[in-house]
mmCIF file of C-alpha atoms in Angstrom:
data_model
loop_
_atom_site.group_PDB
_atom_site.id
_atom_site.type_symbol
_atom_site.label_atom_id
_atom_site.label_comp_id
_atom_site.label_asym_id
_atom_site.label_seq_id
_atom_site.Cartn_x
_atom_site.Cartn_y
_atom_site.Cartn_z
ATOM 1 C CA GLU A 44 -25.293 17.880 24.576
ATOM 2 C CA ALA A 45 -25.780 20.269 21.667
ATOM 3 C CA GLY A 46 -23.432 19.936 18.724
ATOM 4 C CA VAL A 47 -21.831 22.677 16.693
ATOM 5 C CA THR A 48 -24.548 24.973 15.389
ATOM 6 C CA GLN A 49 -24.292 27.273 12.406
ATOM 7 C CA SER A 50 -26.593 29.993 11.144
ATOM 8 C CA PRO A 51 -28.078 30.741 8.797
ATOM 9 C CA THR A 52 -28.505 27.454 6.967
ATOM 10 C CA HIS A 53 -28.729 29.218 3.631
ATOM 11 C CA LEU A 54 -27.668 32.703 2.610
ATOM 12 C CA ILE A 55 -28.210 34.386 -0.730
ATOM 13 C CA LYS A 56 -26.263 37.518 -1.593
ATOM 14 C CA THR A 57 -25.295 39.458 -4.683
ATOM 15 C CA ARG A 58 -21.836 40.370 -5.889
ATOM 16 C CA GLY A 59 -20.181 43.110 -3.866
ATOM 17 C CA GLN A 60 -22.287 42.565 -0.767
ATOM 18 C CA GLN A 61 -21.052 41.351 2.601
ATOM 19 C CA ALA A 62 -21.971 38.062 4.248
ATOM 20 C CA THR A 63 -21.844 37.191 7.940
ATOM 21 C CA LEU A 64 -21.910 33.570 9.045
ATOM 22 C CA ARG A 65 -22.182 32.464 12.647
ATOM 23 C CA CYS A 66 -21.010 29.443 14.590
ATOM 24 C CA SER A 67 -21.565 28.220 18.140
ATOM 25 C CA PRO A 68 -19.098 25.550 19.268
ATOM 26 C CA ILE A 69 -19.800 22.629 21.537
ATOM 27 C CA SER A 70 -19.909 23.689 25.165
ATOM 28 C CA GLY A 71 -16.404 23.601 26.619
ATOM 29 C CA HIS A 72 -14.655 23.856 23.265
ATOM 30 C CA THR A 73 -12.424 26.888 22.877
ATOM 31 C CA SER A 74 -11.154 26.355 19.328
ATOM 32 C CA VAL A 75 -13.230 27.159 16.251
ATOM 33 C CA TYR A 76 -12.224 26.394 12.689
ATOM 34 C CA TRP A 77 -13.763 27.612 9.447
ATOM 35 C CA TYR A 78 -13.581 25.684 6.189
ATOM 36 C CA GLN A 79 -14.833 26.430 2.698
ATOM 37 C CA GLN A 80 -16.258 23.526 0.729
ATOM 38 C CA ALA A 81 -16.572 24.641 -2.856
ATOM 39 C CA LEU A 82 -17.945 22.295 -5.486
ATOM 40 C CA GLY A 83 -15.221 19.912 -6.625
ATOM 41 C CA LEU A 84 -12.526 21.435 -4.422
ATOM 42 C CA GLY A 85 -12.957 19.582 -1.152
ATOM 43 C CA LEU A 86 -12.453 21.361 2.141
ATOM 44 C CA GLN A 87 -10.152 24.324 2.211
ATOM 45 C CA PHE A 88 -8.985 25.605 5.601
ATOM 46 C CA LEU A 89 -9.970 29.231 6.152
ATOM 47 C CA LEU A 90 -9.382 30.328 9.738
ATOM 48 C CA TRP A 91 -8.661 29.017 13.211
ATOM 49 C CA TYR A 92 -9.603 30.863 16.395
ATOM 50 C CA ASP A 93 -8.675 29.880 19.907
ATOM 51 C CA GLU A 94 -9.326 31.793 23.117
ATOM 52 C CA GLY A 95 -10.506 34.804 21.150
ATOM 53 C CA GLU A 96 -7.418 35.075 18.977
ATOM 54 C CA GLU A 97 -6.851 34.260 15.331
ATOM 55 C CA ARG A 98 -4.210 31.510 15.419
ATOM 56 C CA ASN A 99 -3.882 30.627 11.762
ATOM 57 C CA ARG A 100 -5.426 31.374 8.408
ATOM 58 C CA GLY A 101 -5.469 29.559 5.106
ATOM 59 C CA ASN A 102 -4.643 30.864 1.660
ATOM 60 C CA PHE A 103 -7.598 33.236 1.316
ATOM 61 C CA PRO A 104 -7.678 36.981 0.614
ATOM 62 C CA PRO A 105 -8.102 39.496 3.452
ATOM 63 C CA ARG A 106 -11.759 40.060 2.603
ATOM 64 C CA PHE A 107 -12.322 36.799 4.468
ATOM 65 C CA SER A 108 -12.133 37.664 8.135
ATOM 66 C CA GLY A 109 -13.738 36.747 11.390
ATOM 67 C CA ARG A 110 -13.644 36.920 15.106
ATOM 68 C CA GLN A 111 -14.265 34.855 18.200
ATOM 69 C CA PHE A 112 -16.314 36.164 21.069
ATOM 70 C CA PRO A 113 -15.742 35.683 24.833
ATOM 71 C CA ASN A 114 -18.289 32.843 24.818
ATOM 72 C CA TYR A 115 -16.169 31.164 22.082
ATOM 73 C CA SER A 116 -18.798 31.575 19.374
ATOM 74 C CA SER A 117 -17.463 32.886 16.100
ATOM 75 C CA GLU A 118 -18.378 34.929 13.066
ATOM 76 C CA LEU A 119 -17.004 34.640 9.568
ATOM 77 C CA ASN A 120 -17.293 37.767 7.442
ATOM 78 C CA VAL A 121 -16.825 37.824 3.719
ATOM 79 C CA ASN A 122 -16.621 41.292 2.184
ATOM 80 C CA ALA A 123 -16.986 42.311 -1.461
ATOM 81 C CA LEU A 124 -18.544 38.994 -2.377
ATOM 82 C CA GLU A 125 -17.522 37.361 -5.628
ATOM 83 C CA LEU A 126 -19.349 34.655 -7.564
ATOM 84 C CA GLU A 127 -16.664 32.099 -6.711
ATOM 85 C CA ASP A 128 -17.350 32.587 -3.004
ATOM 86 C CA SER A 129 -20.460 30.452 -3.479
ATOM 87 C CA ALA A 130 -19.812 27.396 -1.332
ATOM 88 C CA LEU A 131 -20.729 25.522 1.803
ATOM 89 C CA TYR A 132 -18.962 27.042 4.790
ATOM 90 C CA LEU A 133 -18.334 24.607 7.592
ATOM 91 C CA CYS A 134 -17.470 25.438 11.153
ATOM 92 C CA ALA A 135 -15.817 22.953 13.488
ATOM 93 C CA SER A 136 -14.811 23.062 17.120
ATOM 94 C CA SER A 137 -12.421 21.198 19.347
ATOM 95 C CA SER A 138 -11.219 21.247 22.924
ATOM 96 C CA ARG A 139 -7.802 22.503 23.968
ATOM 97 C CA GLN A 140 -6.521 19.024 24.719
ATOM 98 C CA LEU A 141 -3.427 18.476 22.641
ATOM 99 C CA THR A 142 -3.732 14.722 22.500
ATOM 100 C CA ASN A 143 -6.410 12.791 20.721
ATOM 101 C CA GLU A 144 -7.940 16.029 19.575
ATOM 102 C CA LYS A 145 -11.075 15.602 17.544
ATOM 103 C CA LEU A 146 -12.971 17.994 15.338
ATOM 104 C CA PHE A 147 -16.722 18.277 15.555
ATOM 105 C CA PHE A 148 -18.398 19.824 12.549
ATOM 106 C CA GLY A 149 -21.577 21.807 12.124
ATOM 107 C CA SER A 150 -23.956 21.276 9.212
ATOM 108 C CA GLY A 151 -22.719 24.355 7.410
ATOM 109 C CA THR A 152 -24.027 27.525 5.820
ATOM 110 C CA GLN A 153 -24.694 27.349 2.086
ATOM 111 C CA LEU A 154 -23.710 30.720 0.646
ATOM 112 C CA SER A 155 -24.932 31.548 -2.834
ATOM 113 C CA VAL A 156 -23.595 34.642 -4.569
ATOM 114 C CA LEU A 157 -25.649 35.793 -7.542
ATOM 115 C CA ALA B 1243 4.136 20.169 3.546
ATOM 116 C CA GLN B 1244 1.588 17.430 3.726
ATOM 117 C CA SER B 1245 -1.169 16.526 1.309
ATOM 118 C CA VAL B 1246 -3.603 13.763 0.461
ATOM 119 C CA THR B 1247 -4.927 12.684 -2.904
ATOM 120 C CA GLN B 1248 -8.210 10.868 -3.232
ATOM 121 C CA LEU B 1249 -8.440 8.862 -6.425
ATOM 122 C CA GLY B 1250 -11.898 8.977 -7.929
ATOM 123 C CA SER B 1251 -14.284 11.795 -7.119
ATOM 124 C CA HIS B 1252 -17.239 9.425 -7.602
ATOM 125 C CA VAL B 1253 -17.481 5.723 -6.762
ATOM 126 C CA SER B 1254 -20.558 3.545 -7.293
ATOM 127 C CA VAL B 1255 -21.035 0.101 -5.789
ATOM 128 C CA SER B 1256 -23.961 -2.270 -5.523
ATOM 129 C CA GLU B 1257 -25.521 -2.944 -2.159
ATOM 130 C CA GLY B 1258 -23.624 -5.806 -0.536
ATOM 131 C CA ALA B 1259 -20.483 -5.261 -2.613
ATOM 132 C CA LEU B 1260 -17.054 -4.295 -1.344
ATOM 133 C CA VAL B 1261 -16.407 -0.599 -0.805
ATOM 134 C CA LEU B 1262 -12.901 0.644 -1.606
ATOM 135 C CA LEU B 1263 -12.112 4.350 -1.422
ATOM 136 C CA ARG B 1264 -8.541 5.298 -2.230
ATOM 137 C CA CYS B 1265 -6.319 7.797 -0.477
ATOM 138 C CA ASN B 1266 -2.614 8.433 -0.987
ATOM 139 C CA TYR B 1267 -0.645 10.789 1.200
ATOM 140 C CA SER B 1268 2.474 12.845 0.926
ATOM 141 C CA SER B 1269 4.323 13.651 4.117
ATOM 142 C CA SER B 1270 7.858 14.463 5.186
ATOM 143 C CA VAL B 1271 7.181 13.178 8.704
ATOM 144 C CA PRO B 1272 5.252 10.137 9.965
ATOM 145 C CA PRO B 1273 1.686 11.184 9.319
ATOM 146 C CA TYR B 1274 -1.513 10.963 11.256
ATOM 147 C CA LEU B 1275 -4.301 10.015 8.846
ATOM 148 C CA PHE B 1276 -8.037 10.364 9.109
ATOM 149 C CA TRP B 1277 -11.192 9.462 7.257
ATOM 150 C CA TYR B 1278 -14.262 11.648 7.671
ATOM 151 C CA VAL B 1279 -17.768 11.049 6.297
ATOM 152 C CA GLN B 1280 -20.298 13.706 5.325
ATOM 153 C CA TYR B 1281 -23.911 12.614 5.000
ATOM 154 C CA PRO B 1282 -26.281 14.822 2.986
ATOM 155 C CA ASN B 1283 -27.011 18.147 4.680
ATOM 156 C CA GLN B 1284 -24.765 17.340 7.618
ATOM 157 C CA GLY B 1285 -21.303 18.254 8.818
ATOM 158 C CA LEU B 1286 -18.346 15.883 8.799
ATOM 159 C CA GLN B 1287 -18.028 13.015 11.237
ATOM 160 C CA LEU B 1288 -14.816 11.190 12.109
ATOM 161 C CA LEU B 1289 -14.857 7.595 10.803
ATOM 162 C CA LEU B 1290 -11.412 6.512 11.949
ATOM 163 C CA LYS B 1291 -7.925 7.762 12.739
ATOM 164 C CA TYR B 1292 -4.444 6.286 12.238
ATOM 165 C CA THR B 1293 -1.897 7.194 14.896
ATOM 166 C CA SER B 1294 0.826 4.579 14.274
ATOM 167 C CA ALA B 1295 -0.384 2.241 17.027
ATOM 168 C CA ALA B 1296 -1.600 -0.301 14.457
ATOM 169 C CA THR B 1297 -1.547 -0.345 10.677
ATOM 170 C CA LEU B 1298 -5.113 -1.667 10.403
ATOM 171 C CA VAL B 1299 -7.578 0.765 11.906
ATOM 172 C CA LYS B 1300 -11.197 -0.094 12.559
ATOM 173 C CA GLY B 1301 -13.760 2.659 12.530
ATOM 174 C CA ILE B 1302 -17.453 3.112 12.950
ATOM 175 C CA ASN B 1303 -20.163 1.549 10.774
ATOM 176 C CA GLY B 1304 -17.972 -1.395 9.746
ATOM 177 C CA PHE B 1305 -15.335 0.673 7.942
ATOM 178 C CA GLU B 1306 -11.630 0.064 8.275
ATOM 179 C CA ALA B 1307 -8.460 1.422 6.710
ATOM 180 C CA GLU B 1308 -4.960 0.044 6.350
ATOM 181 C CA PHE B 1309 -1.857 2.198 6.523
ATOM 182 C CA LYS B 1310 0.730 1.059 3.960
ATOM 183 C CA LYS B 1311 3.926 3.057 4.223
ATOM 184 C CA SER B 1312 5.521 1.401 1.160
ATOM 185 C CA GLU B 1313 2.577 2.531 -0.964
ATOM 186 C CA THR B 1314 1.950 5.804 0.936
ATOM 187 C CA SER B 1315 -1.677 4.767 1.035
ATOM 188 C CA PHE B 1316 -4.526 4.749 3.526
ATOM 189 C CA HIS B 1317 -7.443 3.230 1.621
ATOM 190 C CA LEU B 1318 -10.870 2.916 3.237
ATOM 191 C CA THR B 1319 -12.765 -0.353 2.896
ATOM 192 C CA LYS B 1320 -15.995 -1.988 3.978
ATOM 193 C CA PRO B 1321 -16.769 -5.619 3.079
ATOM 194 C CA SER B 1322 -20.450 -5.098 2.304
ATOM 195 C CA ALA B 1323 -21.995 -1.787 1.275
ATOM 196 C CA HIS B 1324 -25.281 -0.656 2.732
ATOM 197 C CA MET B 1325 -27.614 1.939 1.275
ATOM 198 C CA SER B 1326 -26.989 4.122 4.316
ATOM 199 C CA ASP B 1327 -23.281 4.338 3.395
ATOM 200 C CA ALA B 1328 -24.070 6.718 0.540
ATOM 201 C CA ALA B 1329 -22.207 9.886 1.452
ATOM 202 C CA GLU B 1330 -19.087 11.896 0.701
ATOM 203 C CA TYR B 1331 -15.869 10.641 2.223
ATOM 204 C CA PHE B 1332 -12.815 12.752 2.971
ATOM 205 C CA CYS B 1333 -9.298 11.599 3.698
ATOM 206 C CA ALA B 1334 -7.177 13.971 5.779
ATOM 207 C CA VAL B 1335 -3.602 14.195 7.082
ATOM 208 C CA SER B 1336 -2.018 15.960 10.032
ATOM 209 C CA PRO B 1337 1.696 16.133 10.938
ATOM 210 C CA SER B 1338 1.025 16.004 14.650
ATOM 211 C CA GLY B 1339 -2.305 14.274 15.078
ATOM 212 C CA SER B 1340 -3.798 17.583 16.059
ATOM 213 C CA ALA B 1341 -7.085 18.529 14.480
ATOM 214 C CA ARG B 1342 -5.803 22.067 14.104
ATOM 215 C CA GLN B 1343 -3.369 21.017 11.366
ATOM 216 C CA LEU B 1344 -5.650 18.897 9.206
ATOM 217 C CA THR B 1345 -5.328 18.992 5.434
ATOM 218 C CA PHE B 1346 -8.265 17.421 3.616
ATOM 219 C CA GLY B 1347 -8.488 15.650 0.303
ATOM 220 C CA SER B 1348 -11.006 16.685 -2.315
ATOM 221 C CA GLY B 1349 -13.494 14.005 -1.327
ATOM 222 C CA THR B 1350 -15.093 10.921 -2.900
ATOM 223 C CA GLN B 1351 -18.833 10.694 -3.381
ATOM 224 C CA LEU B 1352 -20.008 7.133 -2.733
ATOM 225 C CA THR B 1353 -23.227 5.975 -4.393
ATOM 226 C CA VAL B 1354 -24.763 2.659 -3.366
ATOM 227 C CA LEU B 1355 -26.986 1.057 -5.982
ATOM 228 C CA PRO B 1356 -29.862 -1.241 -4.996
#
């Protein structure tokens, strides 16, 4: 069974540009979560999508947005990139079971903003 | 609101020595607590989870954690470190046990010295 896959592995952009990150969840999982892992800051929750809808978002500006497609894959878009957006962006997926829910993480996309 | 604090962003131990990674939580309700591990260039994997069934929780790879309500702690231990344990470890808390409400700590980088 394939795990959570993210692409690209690395992404280099310059300030002001837009970045698009992609995530494919484990087959059968309907929830996708995005986290930002900046150096020294741990994991910060960004967005949660379930059944195509945005269910919750963390304390990030509106230029961080995304969507979930009918096949449950997801995109994270970051507009007007700033230097401090440089980080590892992790995607995770889970099933809709409410008990014993477990997150499965991808390997991440390393975004570098120059 | 819930939060976790991981004491020590970097911990070094010798191979064969005891591993102790500290985590303290803050929660207004009985918490569900987690430890995740992130190996280099990989996503996070669940090590163990506390759900109030037992205060001592055994996880994968010989790790265990003890929930101490009086100390609001959930420290991670392993009796004998192995080189393959070198990784970053994250403590996390959830008010409901659901993965969708996880709040992560800032992480502890474990180095194992030969």
